[in-house]
Tab-separated table of C-alpha atoms in Angstrom:
chain	number	residue	atom	x	y	z
A	1	MET	CA	97.690	66.254	77.236
A	2	ARG	CA	100.889	64.523	78.351
A	3	ILE	CA	101.835	63.832	74.694
A	4	CYS	CA	101.268	67.524	73.798
A	5	LEU	CA	103.486	68.669	76.676
A	6	SER	CA	106.189	66.186	75.647
A	7	ARG	CA	106.084	67.437	72.063
A	8	LEU	CA	106.236	71.025	73.280
A	9	ALA	CA	109.259	70.229	75.450
A	10	LEU	CA	111.015	68.494	72.532
A	11	THR	CA	110.248	71.412	70.226
A	12	LEU	CA	111.602	73.921	72.744
A	13	CYS	CA	114.684	71.767	73.243
A	14	ALA	CA	115.312	71.576	69.490
A	15	PHE	CA	114.848	75.355	69.198
A	16	SER	CA	117.356	75.933	72.005
A	17	LEU	CA	119.874	73.629	70.351
A	18	SER	CA	119.520	75.361	66.988
A	19	ALA	CA	119.896	78.790	68.629
A	20	ALA	CA	122.990	77.577	70.465
A	21	ALA	CA	124.406	76.287	67.192
A	22	LEU	CA	124.406	79.884	65.885
A	23	ALA	CA	127.341	80.678	68.186
A	24	ALA	CA	130.329	79.231	66.345
A	25	ALA	CA	132.525	77.161	68.654
A	26	THR	CA	135.742	77.868	66.714
A	27	PRO	CA	137.036	80.603	64.414
A	28	GLU	CA	137.114	78.055	61.569
A	29	GLN	CA	133.454	77.189	62.172
A	30	ALA	CA	132.502	80.884	62.191
A	31	ALA	CA	134.321	81.444	58.892
A	32	SER	CA	132.890	78.272	57.369
A	33	GLU	CA	129.315	79.222	58.321
A	34	TYR	CA	129.819	82.709	56.893
A	35	LEU	CA	131.229	81.354	53.623
A	36	ALA	CA	128.367	78.859	53.308
A	37	ALA	CA	125.885	81.730	53.829
A	38	LEU	CA	127.809	83.783	51.255
A	39	GLN	CA	127.482	80.943	48.748
A	40	ARG	CA	123.707	80.708	49.448
A	41	LYS	CA	123.423	84.537	49.383
A	42	ASP	CA	121.853	84.315	52.843
A	43	THR	CA	122.405	87.902	53.981
A	44	GLU	CA	120.544	87.379	57.262
A	45	THR	CA	123.018	84.699	58.366
A	46	MET	CA	125.942	86.716	57.011
A	47	ALA	CA	124.937	89.771	59.051
A	48	ALA	CA	124.335	87.592	62.139
A	49	SER	CA	127.884	86.218	61.703
A	50	LEU	CA	129.414	89.648	62.306
A	51	HIS	CA	130.734	90.618	65.724
A	52	PRO	CA	128.184	92.955	67.408
A	53	ASP	CA	130.727	95.802	67.565
A	54	GLU	CA	131.330	95.509	63.817
A	55	LEU	CA	127.625	95.273	63.035
A	56	ASN	CA	126.863	98.381	65.096
A	57	GLY	CA	129.810	100.257	63.579
A	58	MET	CA	128.628	99.470	60.084
A	59	GLN	CA	125.086	100.541	61.001
A	60	GLN	CA	126.406	103.898	62.267
A	61	VAL	CA	128.348	104.469	59.038
A	62	LEU	CA	125.276	103.657	56.960
A	63	LEU	CA	123.007	105.888	59.035
A	64	SER	CA	125.506	108.735	58.723
A	65	ILE	CA	125.547	108.367	54.945
A	66	LEU	CA	121.755	108.120	54.767
A	67	GLU	CA	121.447	111.220	56.977
A	68	GLN	CA	123.815	113.122	54.707
A	69	GLU	CA	121.906	111.972	51.634
A	70	SER	CA	118.537	112.912	53.184
A	71	ARG	CA	119.697	116.551	53.415
A	72	SER	CA	120.356	116.682	49.668
A	73	LYS	CA	117.893	116.968	46.809
A	74	PRO	CA	116.147	113.762	45.701
A	75	PRO	CA	116.572	111.196	44.358
A	76	HIS	CA	117.877	109.526	47.494
A	77	LYS	CA	119.417	106.446	45.878
A	78	ALA	CA	120.988	104.862	48.966
A	79	MET	CA	117.838	105.331	51.086
A	80	ALA	CA	115.671	103.768	48.364
A	81	MET	CA	118.043	100.846	47.892
A	82	PHE	CA	118.775	100.018	51.525
A	83	VAL	CA	115.647	101.084	53.424
A	84	GLY	CA	112.824	101.585	50.915
A	85	PRO	CA	111.782	103.849	48.038
A	86	LYS	CA	109.724	106.212	50.214
A	87	ALA	CA	111.498	105.576	53.527
A	88	SER	CA	112.387	108.246	56.051
A	89	MET	CA	115.387	108.667	58.330
A	90	ALA	CA	113.154	107.638	61.232
A	91	GLU	CA	112.514	104.314	59.470
A	92	ALA	CA	116.225	103.888	58.767
A	93	ARG	CA	117.107	104.538	62.433
A	94	ALA	CA	114.422	102.076	63.585
A	95	MET	CA	115.700	99.289	61.330
A	96	PRO	CA	117.698	96.642	63.249
A	97	ALA	CA	121.423	96.732	62.481
A	98	ALA	CA	121.443	93.189	61.050
A	99	LYS	CA	118.606	93.996	58.650
A	100	LEU	CA	120.194	97.234	57.407
A	101	VAL	CA	123.606	95.615	56.970
A	102	GLY	CA	121.925	92.622	55.306
A	103	LYS	CA	120.445	94.945	52.671
A	104	VAL	CA	123.900	96.321	51.893
A	105	LEU	CA	125.290	92.793	51.655
A	106	ALA	CA	122.486	91.853	49.237
A	107	VAL	CA	123.441	94.701	46.900
A	108	ARG	CA	127.082	93.658	47.044
A	109	LEU	CA	126.209	89.983	46.412
A	110	ALA	CA	124.245	90.873	43.295
A	111	MET	CA	127.599	91.520	41.598
A	112	SER	CA	129.217	88.108	42.148
A	113	GLU	CA	128.674	84.402	42.827
A	114	VAL	CA	130.685	82.228	45.216
A	115	ASP	CA	130.999	78.721	43.791
A	116	SER	CA	132.965	77.059	46.564
A	117	SER	CA	135.255	77.697	49.493
A	118	GLN	CA	137.679	75.762	51.646
A	119	ILE	CA	139.073	76.599	55.076
A	120	LEU	CA	142.856	76.111	55.022
A	121	GLY	CA	143.766	76.949	58.618
A	122	SER	CA	143.902	79.672	61.236
A	123	VAL	CA	146.335	81.768	63.235
A	124	PRO	CA	145.482	82.911	66.797
A	125	GLU	CA	146.322	86.464	67.888
A	126	LYS	CA	145.380	87.673	71.400
A	127	ASP	CA	141.543	87.777	71.493
A	128	GLN	CA	141.282	87.222	67.735
A	129	ALA	CA	141.954	84.484	65.229
A	130	HIS	CA	142.544	84.849	61.500
A	131	VAL	CA	141.197	82.123	59.227
A	132	LEU	CA	142.708	81.500	55.788
A	133	ALA	CA	140.257	80.336	53.139
A	134	ARG	CA	140.354	79.665	49.404
A	135	VAL	CA	137.280	81.175	47.748
A	136	ASN	CA	136.310	80.342	44.170
A	137	SER	CA	133.938	82.898	42.672
A	138	ARG	CA	132.618	84.478	39.487
A	139	ALA	CA	132.037	88.139	38.750
A	140	LEU	CA	131.111	89.681	35.418
A	141	GLY	CA	131.596	86.301	33.735
A	142	MET	CA	135.161	85.863	35.001
A	143	GLU	CA	136.169	83.084	37.370
A	144	GLN	CA	138.683	83.702	40.116
A	145	SER	CA	140.245	81.823	42.977
A	146	THR	CA	141.501	83.926	45.880
A	147	LEU	CA	143.042	83.387	49.266
A	148	THR	CA	141.063	85.315	51.847
A	149	VAL	CA	141.827	86.102	55.470
A	150	ILE	CA	138.713	86.154	57.646
A	151	SER	CA	139.363	87.695	61.043
A	152	THR	CA	137.254	86.653	64.021
A	153	ARG	CA	136.900	87.732	67.642
A	154	ARG	CA	135.460	85.889	70.594
A	155	ASP	CA	131.891	86.891	71.461
A	156	GLY	CA	130.635	85.195	74.611
A	157	ASP	CA	131.011	81.456	74.072
A	158	GLY	CA	131.456	81.719	70.317
A	159	TRP	CA	133.321	83.534	67.576
A	160	LYS	CA	132.089	86.294	65.255
A	161	LEU	CA	133.606	87.904	62.172
A	162	LEU	CA	135.425	91.231	61.973
A	163	LEU	CA	135.261	93.527	58.963
A	164	ASN	CA	139.009	94.191	58.490
A	165	GLY	CA	138.757	97.803	57.386
A	166	GLN	CA	135.766	97.131	55.174
A	167	ILE	CA	133.735	99.785	57.000
A	168	GLU	CA	135.994	102.548	55.685
A	169	SER	CA	135.860	101.168	52.129
A	170	LEU	CA	132.107	100.799	52.366
A	171	ARG	CA	131.744	104.342	53.691
A	172	ARG	CA	133.690	105.753	50.764
A	173	MET	CA	131.803	103.635	48.233
A	174	LEU	CA	128.418	104.652	49.624
A	175	GLN	CA	129.377	108.301	49.795
A	176	LEU	CA	130.362	108.222	46.147
A	177	PHE	CA	127.199	106.275	45.300
A	178	GLY	CA	125.041	108.682	47.292
A	179	GLY	CA	126.839	111.739	45.932
A	180	GLY	CA	128.161	112.737	49.353
A	181	ASP	CA	131.504	114.222	50.326
A	182	ASP	CA	134.055	111.421	50.603
A	183	LYS	CA	136.606	113.482	52.545
A	184	LYS	CA	135.240	112.690	56.020
C-alpha cells in the first residue's frame, strides 16, 4: 500500500512538472518549442503555444466564416475540412479553440515541410518580445531558408506566441476558399 501511494505521488509530481514545462520560461523557449512542433507537424502543441487572446480571436474568425458558409448552398468545404463532413454549426461552436485552430494548422502544414530551425536572438518591447529565427523548409519541391520574426507576449509565468496579422490573412484566405465575401 505504501509503495502504491509513493508511486502515485511520484506520478502526480512528474505530471505536474510536465504541465509546468508547457509554460515557456523565455520568449526564445516559446519560439523554439513552437518551431519544434512545426517540424513534427504537432498541431496540438502549436495551437497550445498561441497566446489565449490570439487563439480565441482566431476561433472567432473561423466561426464567423463557418457561419457565413453554413448559410450558403452546399457543399460546405470549410466546415467539412475543419469540423467534419456532416458537422453542424453547433458542433463547430462546441469545439475547443485549440482543436479548431489545430485543424486549420494541419491543412496549412500539408503544403510544406520544415527541415530545421535556429533561434538567432530576441528583442524585448514592452510586454512583448520578438524572436528572430532562421527556418529551413520545403514547399512544392523547392527548398527555402527564411528569417522569421516570432512575436511573443507574457501569459502568466510564461510566454505565448502572437499571430502578427495572420488572423486577417487567414480570414481572407478562408473566405475565398469558402466562397464568402472577402470585403468584411
